GROMACS .gro file of C-alpha atoms in nm:
model
  496
    1MET     CA    1  -4.902  -4.074  -7.447
    2THR     CA    2  -4.902  -4.046  -7.067
    3THR     CA    3  -5.019  -4.329  -6.842
    4ALA     CA    4  -5.320  -4.123  -6.734
    5SER     CA    5  -5.429  -4.052  -7.091
    6ALA     CA    6  -5.375  -4.416  -7.189
    7SER     CA    7  -5.592  -4.521  -6.895
    8SER     CA    8  -5.874  -4.283  -6.997
    9LEU     CA    9  -5.855  -4.410  -7.354
   10ASP     CA   10  -5.883  -4.770  -7.237
   11ALA     CA   11  -6.186  -4.679  -7.026
   12TYR     CA   12  -6.350  -4.509  -7.324
   13ARG     CA   13  -6.272  -4.811  -7.543
   14ASP     CA   14  -6.432  -5.052  -7.292
   15GLU     CA   15  -6.742  -4.839  -7.251
   16ALA     CA   16  -6.783  -4.800  -7.628
   17ASP     CA   17  -6.761  -5.176  -7.664
   18ARG     CA   18  -7.049  -5.224  -7.418
   19PHE     CA   19  -7.251  -4.948  -7.586
   20ILE     CA   20  -7.229  -5.109  -7.931
   21ALA     CA   21  -7.308  -5.452  -7.784
   22ALA     CA   22  -7.619  -5.312  -7.617
   23LEU     CA   23  -7.737  -5.149  -7.939
   24ASP     CA   24  -7.684  -5.468  -8.140
   25GLU     CA   25  -7.865  -5.673  -7.876
   26GLU     CA   26  -8.164  -5.438  -7.886
   27TYR     CA   27  -8.160  -5.443  -8.267
   28TYR     CA   28  -8.157  -5.822  -8.267
   29LEU     CA   29  -8.437  -5.863  -8.012
   30HIS     CA   30  -8.668  -5.621  -8.191
   31TYR     CA   31  -8.611  -5.723  -8.554
   32ALA     CA   32  -8.601  -6.095  -8.472
   33GLY     CA   33  -8.953  -6.055  -8.335
   34LEU     CA   34  -8.855  -6.131  -7.975
   35LYS     CA   35  -8.941  -5.785  -7.843
   36GLU     CA   36  -9.215  -5.551  -7.960
   37GLY     CA   37  -9.053  -5.224  -7.857
   38PHE     CA   38  -8.729  -5.078  -7.993
   39GLU     CA   39  -8.587  -4.902  -7.688
   40LEU     CA   40  -8.275  -4.710  -7.781
   41GLU     CA   41  -8.324  -4.412  -7.550
   42PRO     CA   42  -8.228  -4.595  -7.227
   43ILE     CA   43  -7.911  -4.725  -7.393
   44TYR     CA   44  -7.806  -4.381  -7.510
   45GLU     CA   45  -7.879  -4.238  -7.166
   46ARG     CA   46  -7.671  -4.508  -6.997
   47PHE     CA   47  -7.373  -4.429  -7.219
   48ALA     CA   48  -7.433  -4.057  -7.259
   49ASP     CA   49  -7.074  -3.962  -7.177
   50LEU     CA   50  -6.947  -4.139  -7.491
   51THR     CA   51  -7.102  -3.898  -7.738
   52THR     CA   52  -7.053  -3.554  -7.585
   53LEU     CA   53  -6.871  -3.275  -7.762
   54GLU     CA   54  -6.610  -3.285  -7.485
   55ALA     CA   55  -6.545  -3.655  -7.546
   56ALA     CA   56  -6.504  -3.596  -7.920
   57ARG     CA   57  -6.261  -3.309  -7.862
   58ARG     CA   58  -6.060  -3.509  -7.610
   59LEU     CA   59  -6.032  -3.801  -7.851
   60ALA     CA   60  -5.924  -3.564  -8.128
   61GLU     CA   61  -5.615  -3.492  -7.917
   62HIS     CA   62  -5.548  -3.865  -7.882
   63ALA     CA   63  -5.592  -3.908  -8.259
   64GLU     CA   64  -5.333  -3.640  -8.334
   65ALA     CA   65  -5.072  -3.815  -8.121
   66GLY     CA   66  -5.175  -4.175  -8.186
   67GLY     CA   67  -5.231  -4.414  -8.475
   68ALA     CA   68  -5.517  -4.572  -8.668
   69GLY     CA   69  -5.687  -4.707  -8.355
   70GLU     CA   70  -5.705  -4.369  -8.186
   71ARG     CA   71  -5.838  -4.215  -8.506
   72GLU     CA   72  -6.115  -4.476  -8.522
   73LEU     CA   73  -6.220  -4.397  -8.166
   74TRP     CA   74  -6.227  -4.025  -8.249
   75HIS     CA   75  -6.433  -4.102  -8.561
   76PHE     CA   76  -6.675  -4.306  -8.347
   77ALA     CA   77  -6.709  -4.024  -8.091
   78CYS     CA   78  -6.775  -3.763  -8.359
   79GLU     CA   79  -7.041  -3.973  -8.528
   80GLY     CA   80  -7.197  -4.038  -8.190
   81TYR     CA   81  -7.203  -3.668  -8.112
   82LEU     CA   82  -7.365  -3.582  -8.446
   83GLY     CA   83  -7.609  -3.870  -8.407
   84ASN     CA   84  -7.710  -3.742  -8.066
   85LEU     CA   85  -7.774  -3.395  -8.207
   86THR     CA   86  -8.012  -3.536  -8.467
   87ARG     CA   87  -8.163  -3.824  -8.270
   88GLN     CA   88  -8.494  -3.646  -8.211
   89GLU     CA   89  -8.540  -3.590  -8.584
   90ALA     CA   90  -8.426  -3.945  -8.664
   91GLU     CA   91  -8.685  -4.086  -8.426
   92ALA     CA   92  -8.953  -3.859  -8.576
   93ILE     CA   93  -8.863  -3.979  -8.926
   94ALA     CA   94  -8.881  -4.344  -8.815
   95GLU     CA   95  -9.218  -4.291  -8.648
   96LEU     CA   96  -9.359  -4.113  -8.952
   97GLU     CA   97  -9.231  -4.379  -9.191
   98ALA     CA   98  -9.397  -4.643  -8.973
   99SER     CA   99  -9.728  -4.459  -8.937
  100LEU     CA  100  -9.786  -4.281  -9.270
  101SER     CA  101  -9.994  -4.445  -9.540
  102ALA     CA  102 -10.131  -4.356  -9.881
  103THR     CA  103 -10.470  -4.437 -10.026
  104VAL     CA  104 -10.438  -4.528 -10.393
  105GLU     CA  105 -10.754  -4.626 -10.579
  106GLY     CA  106 -10.925  -4.715 -10.253
  107GLU     CA  107 -10.638  -4.925 -10.118
  108GLU     CA  108 -10.449  -4.806  -9.811
  109ILE     CA  109 -10.078  -4.880  -9.837
  110PRO     CA  110  -9.823  -4.811  -9.560
  111TYR     CA  111  -9.549  -4.568  -9.660
  112ARG     CA  112  -9.272  -4.826  -9.617
  113MET     CA  113  -9.458  -5.069  -9.843
  114LEU     CA  114  -9.497  -4.826 -10.134
  115ARG     CA  115  -9.163  -4.909 -10.302
  116PRO     CA  116  -9.214  -5.289 -10.269
  117THR     CA  117  -9.568  -5.247 -10.399
  118ILE     CA  118  -9.438  -5.053 -10.699
  119ALA     CA  119  -9.181  -5.325 -10.770
  120ASN     CA  120  -9.453  -5.591 -10.766
  121GLU     CA  121  -9.706  -5.391 -10.972
  122ALA     CA  122  -9.732  -5.491 -11.339
  123ASP     CA  123  -9.963  -5.203 -11.440
  124ARG     CA  124  -9.753  -4.900 -11.537
  125GLY     CA  125 -10.023  -4.642 -11.468
  126ARG     CA  126 -10.078  -4.773 -11.119
  127ARG     CA  127  -9.702  -4.773 -11.056
  128GLU     CA  128  -9.693  -4.406 -11.151
  129ARG     CA  129  -9.978  -4.323 -10.910
  130LEU     CA  130  -9.809  -4.516 -10.628
  131GLU     CA  131  -9.483  -4.325 -10.682
  132ALA     CA  132  -9.670  -3.993 -10.688
  133ALA     CA  133  -9.832  -4.082 -10.356
  134ARG     CA  134  -9.493  -4.172 -10.205
  135VAL     CA  135  -9.340  -3.841 -10.316
  136GLU     CA  136  -9.635  -3.640 -10.184
  137LEU     CA  137  -9.615  -3.802  -9.840
  138ALA     CA  138  -9.239  -3.751  -9.822
  139GLU     CA  139  -9.254  -3.387  -9.928
  140GLN     CA  140  -9.536  -3.294  -9.689
  141HIS     CA  141  -9.444  -3.493  -9.379
  142LEU     CA  142  -9.080  -3.602  -9.387
  143MET     CA  143  -8.904  -3.311  -9.555
  144PRO     CA  144  -8.906  -3.081  -9.247
  145SER     CA  145  -8.721  -3.344  -9.043
  146TRP     CA  146  -8.473  -3.417  -9.325
  147LEU     CA  147  -8.392  -3.046  -9.351
  148ALA     CA  148  -8.355  -3.016  -8.972
  149VAL     CA  149  -8.110  -3.307  -8.971
  150ALA     CA  150  -7.899  -3.139  -9.241
  151GLU     CA  151  -7.897  -2.809  -9.050
  152LYS     CA  152  -7.803  -2.966  -8.717
  153ARG     CA  153  -7.536  -3.182  -8.880
  154GLY     CA  154  -7.376  -2.868  -9.022
  155GLU     CA  155  -7.382  -2.695  -8.682
  156GLY     CA  156  -7.238  -3.001  -8.511
  157THR     CA  157  -6.962  -3.037  -8.769
  158ARG     CA  158  -6.849  -2.680  -8.709
  159ALA     CA  159  -6.855  -2.740  -8.333
  160LEU     CA  160  -6.619  -3.034  -8.394
  161GLY     CA  161  -6.375  -2.794  -8.558
  162ALA     CA  162  -6.430  -2.868  -8.926
  163PRO     CA  163  -6.578  -2.613  -9.168
  164THR     CA  164  -6.770  -2.880  -9.362
  165TYR     CA  165  -6.884  -3.240  -9.320
  166ARG     CA  166  -6.669  -3.332  -9.618
  167GLU     CA  167  -6.355  -3.194  -9.458
  168LEU     CA  168  -6.434  -3.374  -9.131
  169TYR     CA  169  -6.436  -3.709  -9.312
  170GLU     CA  170  -6.119  -3.625  -9.496
  171ARG     CA  171  -5.961  -3.575  -9.154
  172PHE     CA  172  -6.083  -3.925  -9.061
  173GLY     CA  173  -5.878  -4.054  -9.353
  174PHE     CA  174  -6.154  -4.108  -9.609
  175PRO     CA  175  -5.996  -4.087  -9.960
  176LEU     CA  176  -6.286  -3.885 -10.097
  177GLU     CA  177  -6.128  -3.704 -10.391
  178GLU     CA  178  -5.928  -4.007 -10.502
  179LEU     CA  179  -6.245  -4.218 -10.505
  180ALA     CA  180  -6.437  -3.939 -10.679
  181GLU     CA  181  -6.184  -3.944 -10.963
  182GLN     CA  182  -6.228  -4.318 -10.994
  183ALA     CA  183  -6.606  -4.271 -10.993
  184ARG     CA  184  -6.591  -4.014 -11.274
  185THR     CA  185  -6.374  -4.246 -11.484
  186PHE     CA  186  -6.603  -4.541 -11.413
  187LEU     CA  187  -6.908  -4.343 -11.522
  188ASP     CA  188  -6.740  -4.228 -11.843
  189GLU     CA  189  -6.605  -4.570 -11.939
  190SER     CA  190  -6.919  -4.770 -11.858
  191GLU     CA  191  -7.180  -4.532 -12.000
  192ALA     CA  192  -7.223  -4.691 -12.344
  193LEU     CA  193  -7.245  -5.040 -12.194
  194HIS     CA  194  -7.500  -4.928 -11.934
  195VAL     CA  195  -7.720  -4.751 -12.188
  196ALA     CA  196  -7.731  -5.051 -12.422
  197ALA     CA  197  -7.777  -5.319 -12.156
  198PHE     CA  198  -8.025  -5.126 -11.941
  199ASP     CA  199  -8.234  -5.038 -12.247
  200ARG     CA  200  -8.263  -5.409 -12.333
  201LEU     CA  201  -8.363  -5.497 -11.978
  202LEU     CA  202  -8.629  -5.225 -11.961
  203ARG     CA  203  -8.778  -5.324 -12.295
  204ARG     CA  204  -8.791  -5.690 -12.187
  205ARG     CA  205  -8.923  -5.632 -11.835
  206VAL     CA  206  -9.156  -5.331 -11.861
  207GLY     CA  207  -9.196  -5.274 -12.233
  208VAL     CA  208  -9.043  -4.926 -12.253
  209PRO     CA  209  -8.710  -4.802 -12.391
  210LEU     CA  210  -8.459  -4.631 -12.165
  211GLU     CA  211  -8.536  -4.282 -12.295
  212GLU     CA  212  -8.901  -4.322 -12.185
  213ALA     CA  213  -8.836  -4.500 -11.855
  214ARG     CA  214  -8.935  -4.348 -11.523
  215ARG     CA  215  -8.809  -4.434 -11.176
  216HIS     CA  216  -9.110  -4.659 -11.103
  217ASP     CA  217  -9.020  -4.862 -11.413
  218VAL     CA  218  -8.673  -4.925 -11.272
  219LEU     CA  219  -8.810  -5.082 -10.953
  220ARG     CA  220  -9.030  -5.312 -11.159
  221ALA     CA  221  -8.757  -5.402 -11.408
  222PHE     CA  222  -8.518  -5.518 -11.139
  223ARG     CA  223  -8.784  -5.719 -10.954
  224GLY     CA  224  -8.742  -6.009 -11.201
  225THR     CA  225  -9.037  -6.214 -11.077
  226ASP     CA  226  -8.985  -6.494 -11.332
  227TRP     CA  227  -8.666  -6.602 -11.149
  228ASP     CA  228  -8.847  -6.657 -10.816
  229GLU     CA  229  -8.921  -7.026 -10.857
  230GLY     CA  230  -8.552  -7.099 -10.915
  231PHE     CA  231  -8.470  -6.977 -10.565
  232PRO     CA  232  -8.703  -7.158 -10.320
  233GLY     CA  233  -8.701  -7.044  -9.960
  234ASP     CA  234  -8.653  -7.390  -9.813
  235ARG     CA  235  -8.320  -7.437  -9.993
  236MET     CA  236  -8.149  -7.118  -9.874
  237VAL     CA  237  -7.997  -7.249  -9.553
  238PRO     CA  238  -7.888  -7.584  -9.705
  239ALA     CA  239  -7.721  -7.388  -9.987
  240LEU     CA  240  -7.524  -7.181  -9.737
  241GLU     CA  241  -7.428  -7.491  -9.538
  242TRP     CA  242  -7.308  -7.661  -9.858
  243THR     CA  243  -7.106  -7.353  -9.956
  244LEU     CA  244  -6.938  -7.320  -9.618
  245ASP     CA  245  -6.873  -7.693  -9.605
  246GLY     CA  246  -6.680  -7.662  -9.931
  247LEU     CA  247  -6.463  -7.403  -9.758
  248GLY     CA  248  -6.406  -7.629  -9.460
  249ILE     CA  249  -6.651  -7.448  -9.231
  250GLU     CA  250  -6.936  -7.636  -9.061
  251LEU     CA  251  -7.206  -7.381  -8.989
  252ARG     CA  252  -7.400  -7.585  -8.733
  253SER     CA  253  -7.081  -7.649  -8.534
  254GLN     CA  254  -6.991  -7.281  -8.500
  255ARG     CA  255  -7.081  -7.212  -8.138
  256ASN     CA  256  -7.041  -6.837  -8.184
  257VAL     CA  257  -7.275  -6.817  -8.485
  258HIS     CA  258  -7.639  -6.842  -8.385
  259LEU     CA  259  -7.873  -6.921  -8.674
  260ASP     CA  260  -8.217  -6.784  -8.589
  261LEU     CA  261  -8.472  -6.960  -8.809
  262GLU     CA  262  -8.783  -6.937  -8.589
  263PRO     CA  263  -9.092  -6.808  -8.783
  264ARG     CA  264  -9.212  -6.535  -8.545
  265PRO     CA  265  -9.498  -6.304  -8.659
  266GLN     CA  266  -9.304  -5.980  -8.595
  267LYS     CA  267  -8.974  -6.105  -8.732
  268SER     CA  268  -8.814  -5.896  -9.008
  269PRO     CA  269  -8.875  -6.053  -9.350
  270ARG     CA  270  -8.523  -5.954  -9.457
  271ALA     CA  271  -8.216  -6.140  -9.334
  272PHE     CA  272  -7.978  -5.951  -9.105
  273CYS     CA  273  -7.666  -6.003  -8.896
  274ALA     CA  274  -7.626  -5.872  -8.542
  275PRO     CA  275  -7.265  -5.907  -8.415
  276ILE     CA  276  -7.353  -5.860  -8.048
  277GLU     CA  277  -7.016  -5.982  -7.921
  278VAL     CA  278  -6.730  -5.998  -8.171
  279PRO     CA  279  -6.638  -6.277  -8.220
  280GLN     CA  280  -6.815  -6.462  -7.936
  281ARG     CA  281  -7.184  -6.411  -8.025
  282VAL     CA  282  -7.293  -6.336  -8.380
  283MET     CA  283  -7.660  -6.364  -8.474
  284LEU     CA  284  -7.759  -6.458  -8.831
  285VAL     CA  285  -8.133  -6.406  -8.861
  286ILE     CA  286  -8.352  -6.523  -9.147
  287LYS     CA  287  -8.719  -6.567  -9.228
  288PRO     CA  288  -8.691  -6.758  -9.557
  289MET     CA  289  -8.925  -6.617  -9.822
  290GLY     CA  290  -8.759  -6.729 -10.144
  291GLY     CA  291  -8.673  -6.545 -10.464
  292PRO     CA  292  -8.334  -6.408 -10.573
  293ASP     CA  293  -8.360  -6.090 -10.361
  294ASP     CA  294  -8.406  -6.300 -10.047
  295TRP     CA  295  -8.113  -6.524 -10.140
  296HIS     CA  296  -7.887  -6.227 -10.210
  297ALA     CA  297  -7.974  -6.067  -9.876
  298PHE     CA  298  -7.920  -6.391  -9.683
  299PHE     CA  299  -7.583  -6.468  -9.839
  300HIS     CA  300  -7.475  -6.106  -9.792
  301GLU     CA  301  -7.555  -6.121  -9.421
  302ALA     CA  302  -7.389  -6.464  -9.397
  303GLY     CA  303  -7.070  -6.304  -9.529
  304HIS     CA  304  -7.087  -6.046  -9.250
  305ALA     CA  305  -7.155  -6.320  -8.995
  306GLU     CA  306  -6.858  -6.535  -9.096
  307HIS     CA  307  -6.630  -6.233  -9.099
  308PHE     CA  308  -6.729  -6.122  -8.748
  309ALA     CA  309  -6.727  -6.480  -8.616
  310HIS     CA  310  -6.364  -6.528  -8.720
  311VAL     CA  311  -6.225  -6.195  -8.595
  312SER     CA  312  -5.940  -6.245  -8.352
  313PRO     CA  313  -6.057  -6.179  -7.994
  314ASP     CA  314  -5.712  -6.034  -7.923
  315LEU     CA  315  -5.771  -5.730  -8.143
  316PRO     CA  316  -5.862  -5.404  -7.970
  317MET     CA  317  -6.225  -5.304  -7.985
  318GLU     CA  318  -6.173  -5.045  -8.259
  319PHE     CA  319  -6.051  -5.312  -8.502
  320ARG     CA  320  -6.313  -5.571  -8.402
  321ARG     CA  321  -6.612  -5.337  -8.415
  322LEU     CA  322  -6.500  -5.023  -8.599
  323GLY     CA  323  -6.244  -4.964  -8.875
  324ASP     CA  324  -6.297  -4.953  -9.252
  325ASN     CA  325  -6.645  -5.091  -9.318
  326SER     CA  326  -6.548  -5.150  -9.680
  327VAL     CA  327  -6.381  -5.465  -9.550
  328THR     CA  328  -6.686  -5.632  -9.397
  329GLU     CA  329  -6.905  -5.509  -9.684
  330GLY     CA  330  -6.655  -5.662  -9.926
  331TRP     CA  331  -6.667  -6.000  -9.754
  332ALA     CA  332  -7.047  -5.980  -9.754
  333MET     CA  333  -7.047  -5.910 -10.128
  334LEU     CA  334  -6.814  -6.202 -10.193
  335PHE     CA  335  -7.085  -6.434 -10.057
  336GLU     CA  336  -7.381  -6.239 -10.197
  337HIS     CA  337  -7.256  -6.259 -10.554
  338LEU     CA  338  -7.205  -6.634 -10.539
  339VAL     CA  339  -7.580  -6.639 -10.599
  340ASP     CA  340  -7.512  -6.485 -10.943
  341ASP     CA  341  -7.221  -6.715 -11.031
  342PRO     CA  342  -7.309  -6.978 -11.297
  343ALA     CA  343  -7.038  -7.208 -11.155
  344TRP     CA  344  -7.202  -7.193 -10.813
  345LEU     CA  345  -7.560  -7.213 -10.948
  346SER     CA  346  -7.482  -7.518 -11.160
  347ARG     CA  347  -7.345  -7.705 -10.859
  348ARG     CA  348  -7.597  -7.599 -10.599
  349LEU     CA  349  -7.936  -7.556 -10.774
  350ASP     CA  350  -8.118  -7.731 -11.054
  351PHE     CA  351  -8.124  -7.397 -11.224
  352ALA     CA  352  -8.229  -7.330 -11.583
  353ARG     CA  353  -8.044  -7.060 -11.780
  354PRO     CA  354  -7.775  -6.972 -11.522
  355GLU     CA  355  -7.578  -6.769 -11.777
  356GLU     CA  356  -7.883  -6.556 -11.858
  357PHE     CA  357  -7.952  -6.495 -11.491
  358ALA     CA  358  -7.588  -6.404 -11.433
  359GLU     CA  359  -7.591  -6.147 -11.713
  360GLU     CA  360  -7.914  -5.991 -11.589
  361SER     CA  361  -7.763  -5.969 -11.240
  362ALA     CA  362  -7.456  -5.801 -11.388
  363VAL     CA  363  -7.677  -5.541 -11.560
  364SER     CA  364  -7.839  -5.473 -11.224
  365LEU     CA  365  -7.500  -5.441 -11.052
  366LEU     CA  366  -7.377  -5.203 -11.321
  367TYR     CA  367  -7.679  -4.981 -11.260
  368VAL     CA  368  -7.628  -4.986 -10.882
  369VAL     CA  369  -7.255  -4.912 -10.895
  370ARG     CA  370  -7.314  -4.625 -11.138
  371ARG     CA  371  -7.587  -4.495 -10.911
  372TYR     CA  372  -7.351  -4.496 -10.612
  373ALA     CA  373  -7.079  -4.330 -10.817
  374GLY     CA  374  -7.326  -4.054 -10.898
  375LYS     CA  375  -7.433  -4.037 -10.533
  376LEU     CA  376  -7.073  -3.988 -10.424
  377LEU     CA  377  -7.023  -3.696 -10.662
  378TYR     CA  378  -7.349  -3.546 -10.539
  379GLU     CA  379  -7.271  -3.598 -10.170
  380LEU     CA  380  -6.930  -3.433 -10.207
  381GLU     CA  381  -7.109  -3.119 -10.323
  382LEU     CA  382  -7.393  -3.150 -10.071
  383HIS     CA  383  -7.146  -3.181  -9.782
  384GLY     CA  384  -6.936  -2.889  -9.899
  385ASP     CA  385  -7.004  -2.524  -9.825
  386VAL     CA  386  -7.360  -2.504  -9.966
  387GLU     CA  387  -7.714  -2.460  -9.843
  388PRO     CA  388  -7.874  -2.808  -9.855
  389GLU     CA  389  -8.205  -2.679  -9.994
  390SER     CA  390  -8.020  -2.552 -10.303
  391MET     CA  391  -7.910  -2.905 -10.398
  392ARG     CA  392  -8.236  -3.051 -10.527
  393GLY     CA  393  -8.146  -2.980 -10.887
  394ARG     CA  394  -7.790  -3.109 -10.856
  395TYR     CA  395  -7.921  -3.434 -10.708
  396VAL     CA  396  -8.146  -3.490 -11.008
  397GLU     CA  397  -7.868  -3.390 -11.247
  398LEU     CA  398  -7.583  -3.601 -11.106
  399VAL     CA  399  -7.775  -3.916 -11.008
  400GLY     CA  400  -7.994  -3.892 -11.318
  401ASP     CA  401  -7.690  -3.865 -11.543
  402ALA     CA  402  -7.536  -4.171 -11.376
  403THR     CA  403  -7.844  -4.392 -11.410
  404LYS     CA  404  -8.009  -4.228 -11.714
  405VAL     CA  405  -8.340  -4.220 -11.524
  406GLU     CA  406  -8.427  -3.907 -11.327
  407PRO     CA  407  -8.475  -3.952 -10.951
  408SER     CA  408  -8.731  -3.749 -10.761
  409PRO     CA  409  -8.595  -3.415 -10.632
  410THR     CA  410  -8.784  -3.490 -10.311
  411ASP     CA  411  -8.523  -3.758 -10.231
  412PHE     CA  412  -8.226  -3.519 -10.236
  413LEU     CA  413  -8.169  -3.564  -9.861
  414ALA     CA  414  -8.335  -3.900  -9.795
  415ASP     CA  415  -8.109  -4.069 -10.051
  416VAL     CA  416  -7.796  -3.984  -9.852
  417ASP     CA  417  -7.628  -4.235  -9.621
  418GLU     CA  418  -7.475  -4.104  -9.300
  419GLY     CA  419  -7.099  -4.088  -9.275
  420PHE     CA  420  -7.023  -4.107  -9.648
  421TYR     CA  421  -7.121  -4.475  -9.634
  422CYS     CA  422  -7.157  -4.468 -10.012
  423THR     CA  423  -6.775  -4.474 -10.023
  424CYS     CA  424  -6.774  -4.798  -9.824
  425TYR     CA  425  -6.996  -4.965 -10.082
  426LEU     CA  426  -6.793  -4.839 -10.377
  427ARG     CA  427  -6.466  -4.958 -10.225
  428ALA     CA  428  -6.632  -5.285 -10.118
  429TRP     CA  429  -6.740  -5.359 -10.476
  430ALA     CA  430  -6.382  -5.305 -10.589
  431PHE     CA  431  -6.244  -5.514 -10.301
  432HIS     CA  432  -6.487  -5.801 -10.367
  433THR     CA  433  -6.420  -5.798 -10.742
  434GLN     CA  434  -6.043  -5.800 -10.708
  435MET     CA  435  -6.039  -6.055 -10.425
  436GLU     CA  436  -6.273  -6.288 -10.616
  437SER     CA  437  -6.053  -6.257 -10.926
  438TYR     CA  438  -5.751  -6.353 -10.715
  439LEU     CA  439  -5.932  -6.658 -10.573
  440ARG     CA  440  -6.033  -6.771 -10.921
  441GLN     CA  441  -5.680  -6.729 -11.055
  442GLU     CA  442  -5.525  -6.919 -10.767
  443LEU     CA  443  -5.789  -7.189 -10.704
  444GLY     CA  444  -6.010  -7.205 -11.013
  445ARG     CA  445  -6.359  -7.090 -11.105
  446ALA     CA  446  -6.507  -7.314 -10.833
  447TRP     CA  447  -6.284  -7.169 -10.560
  448PHE     CA  448  -6.577  -7.194 -10.318
  449THR     CA  449  -6.535  -7.574 -10.316
  450ARG     CA  450  -6.172  -7.556 -10.206
  451PRO     CA  451  -6.069  -7.586  -9.838
  452GLU     CA  452  -5.759  -7.380  -9.925
  453ALA     CA  453  -5.989  -7.086 -10.001
  454GLY     CA  454  -6.154  -7.134  -9.661
  455SER     CA  455  -5.815  -7.135  -9.488
  456LEU     CA  456  -5.718  -6.808  -9.656
  457LEU     CA  457  -6.053  -6.647  -9.579
  458ARG     CA  458  -6.038  -6.746  -9.211
  459GLU     CA  459  -5.690  -6.598  -9.185
  460LEU     CA  460  -5.803  -6.271  -9.344
  461TRP     CA  461  -6.127  -6.257  -9.145
  462GLY     CA  462  -5.917  -6.286  -8.831
  463GLU     CA  463  -5.774  -5.942  -8.906
  464GLY     CA  464  -6.114  -5.786  -8.841
  465GLN     CA  465  -6.086  -5.432  -8.977
  466ARG     CA  466  -5.735  -5.360  -8.854
  467LEU     CA  467  -5.637  -5.294  -9.214
  468THR     CA  468  -5.834  -5.090  -9.466
  469ALA     CA  469  -5.972  -5.263  -9.774
  470ALA     CA  470  -5.692  -5.107  -9.980
  471GLU     CA  471  -5.424  -5.226  -9.736
  472LEU     CA  472  -5.568  -5.576  -9.714
  473LEU     CA  473  -5.591  -5.610 -10.092
  474ASP     CA  474  -5.233  -5.488 -10.134
  475GLN     CA  475  -5.114  -5.736  -9.872
  476VAL     CA  476  -5.290  -6.036 -10.032
  477VAL     CA  477  -5.299  -5.958 -10.403
  478GLY     CA  478  -5.032  -5.691 -10.439
  479ALA     CA  479  -5.276  -5.469 -10.626
  480LYS     CA  480  -5.421  -5.122 -10.578
  481LEU     CA  481  -5.790  -5.099 -10.491
  482GLU     CA  482  -5.950  -4.982 -10.816
  483LEU     CA  483  -6.313  -4.923 -10.910
  484ALA     CA  484  -6.200  -4.984 -11.268
  485ALA     CA  485  -6.177  -5.355 -11.181
  486VAL     CA  486  -6.556  -5.360 -11.138
  487GLY     CA  487  -6.600  -5.202 -11.481
  488GLU     CA  488  -6.366  -5.455 -11.642
  489LYS     CA  489  -6.551  -5.749 -11.490
  490LEU     CA  490  -6.893  -5.617 -11.585
  491ASN     CA  491  -6.773  -5.545 -11.936
  492GLU     CA  492  -6.695  -5.915 -11.966
  493GLU     CA  493  -7.029  -6.026 -11.821
  494VAL     CA  494  -7.269  -5.784 -11.993
  495SER     CA  495  -7.338  -5.789 -12.367
  496ALA     CA  496  -7.296  -5.452 -12.530
   0.00000   0.00000   0.00000
C-alpha cells in the first residue's frame, strides 16, 4: 500500500469513528429521554462522503490488497451506502410504526404496542383479533416501503459489483453456507425435543396443544407472567453489581461506564447500551420495570457494556467499533443467561423453583434458536437471485417448519435483519454456550464468583472484535465454533 493510500485510509477511519460516535450519542440522548427529537439527518449530511458509492469502491481496492481491518472498513462503507439508498423508506417505516394505531373492540392501541398487548392478553379470542389488526395495518401501510427497500437494496448491491446480496456478504467473509449446514443439522436433531417441550409449554400456558397453536399463542406462552414477582425491578442493579464484584469488577468505580438510572418520562422502558466512545465512554441505560424479560435485557446490555468498556484503546477503530458482532453478542448472552442459571439464582435471589424456571427458559431458547436457524435458510433464498414478492410462501414454509407455528406471510420482509445479522446471533449462541462450558469446566458451576474468571474475561474483552468469534473460541478453548453445542446443552436442560 502506498503512503498516499495509507493516508487516505487513515482519514476515512478517523471520520468513520466520529460518525459512529455521533450516531451513538444521538441514540443515547433520544432513548434516554434527554432529547425529544431523533435527528439523524444532520449527522448523515455531515459525514456524507463516508457512504458514497465511490467511497465503497475505493475501499474495495484497499480490501483486496489489505487484511481483515481493510475488509471491515469496506464492509462498513458498503452498508452505509445501502443504508443511504434506503434511508427515506426507513424513516417512513419508523414514522408509520410510531403513528399507526388499531381500534380493537373500542380500544385504540398504537401499532408498536400490539405485540406487547397480545403477550399480556389472557383471552385467546381477543389475542387473535389484535394479531389480525396488526397484520392488516402492516399489509396496507408498511408493505409498500418494505418492498421499496428490497428493490433499492438489490439495485445498490449490483452497483457495488455483486450480483446478489448473499454474494456480497460472502465476499465480506460471512460463512453463510457453512452456518446454513449447521442450521439444517440443528433443526433436524432438535425437532423431536422442540415438539415435545413446546407442546407442554403451550398446554400449560395457553391451554392449547402445539398442533392447534397460532402465532398469538406463542407470544402469550413465552410471557410467563407468574415469574414476574421473582424478579423485582429494585433488585436488578444490585444483582449486576454483586455479579461483577464476584468477577473482581466494581461497577460504580468504572469511570468509563455511565449507569443512567434517572426515571425520565420519555426514557425507553427497555435497557440499552450506547458505546459512544470505545472504551472511554459507555452508557448503560435502564428504567427498571421488573420481570424476567426486563432482567434478561438489562444483563444482556450489561454484557455489551463491560465488553466495550474493556476494549484496548490501542486497537484501530475497525476492531473497537466494527468486526464480527457475534463476539459482542456472545459476551452479552453470557451475562443474559446468568438470569436462567439455577446456580446464579440460588445465590442472588430468594427464588422458588429455580430448576423449573431454568427449564422453561431453555424451552424458550430452543424455540428462538430454531426460529433463527429457519430465518437463515429463508434469508439465503430471499437474498439470492429471486423476486422478493415471490418469497411470501417460502417464508411461511421455512420459518413455520422450524418453529411448528406458522408466521404471517405479511412479515416476509419485516422479519429480516439487515446485513445477515441473524448469522451473528446464531454464532453468538454457539460462542456463549461453548465459552460458558469452558468456564464451568475450568472454574466450577459458580464461575461467576471467581476473580480468575473476571481476569480471563477482561483479557478477552480487551481484544475488542479483532478476532472473529470462531478465532477467539479456538484461541481460548481450542474448539471449533459449532451450533451443535447449543443443541447438546439444551438437550441436557429440557425434558423430552
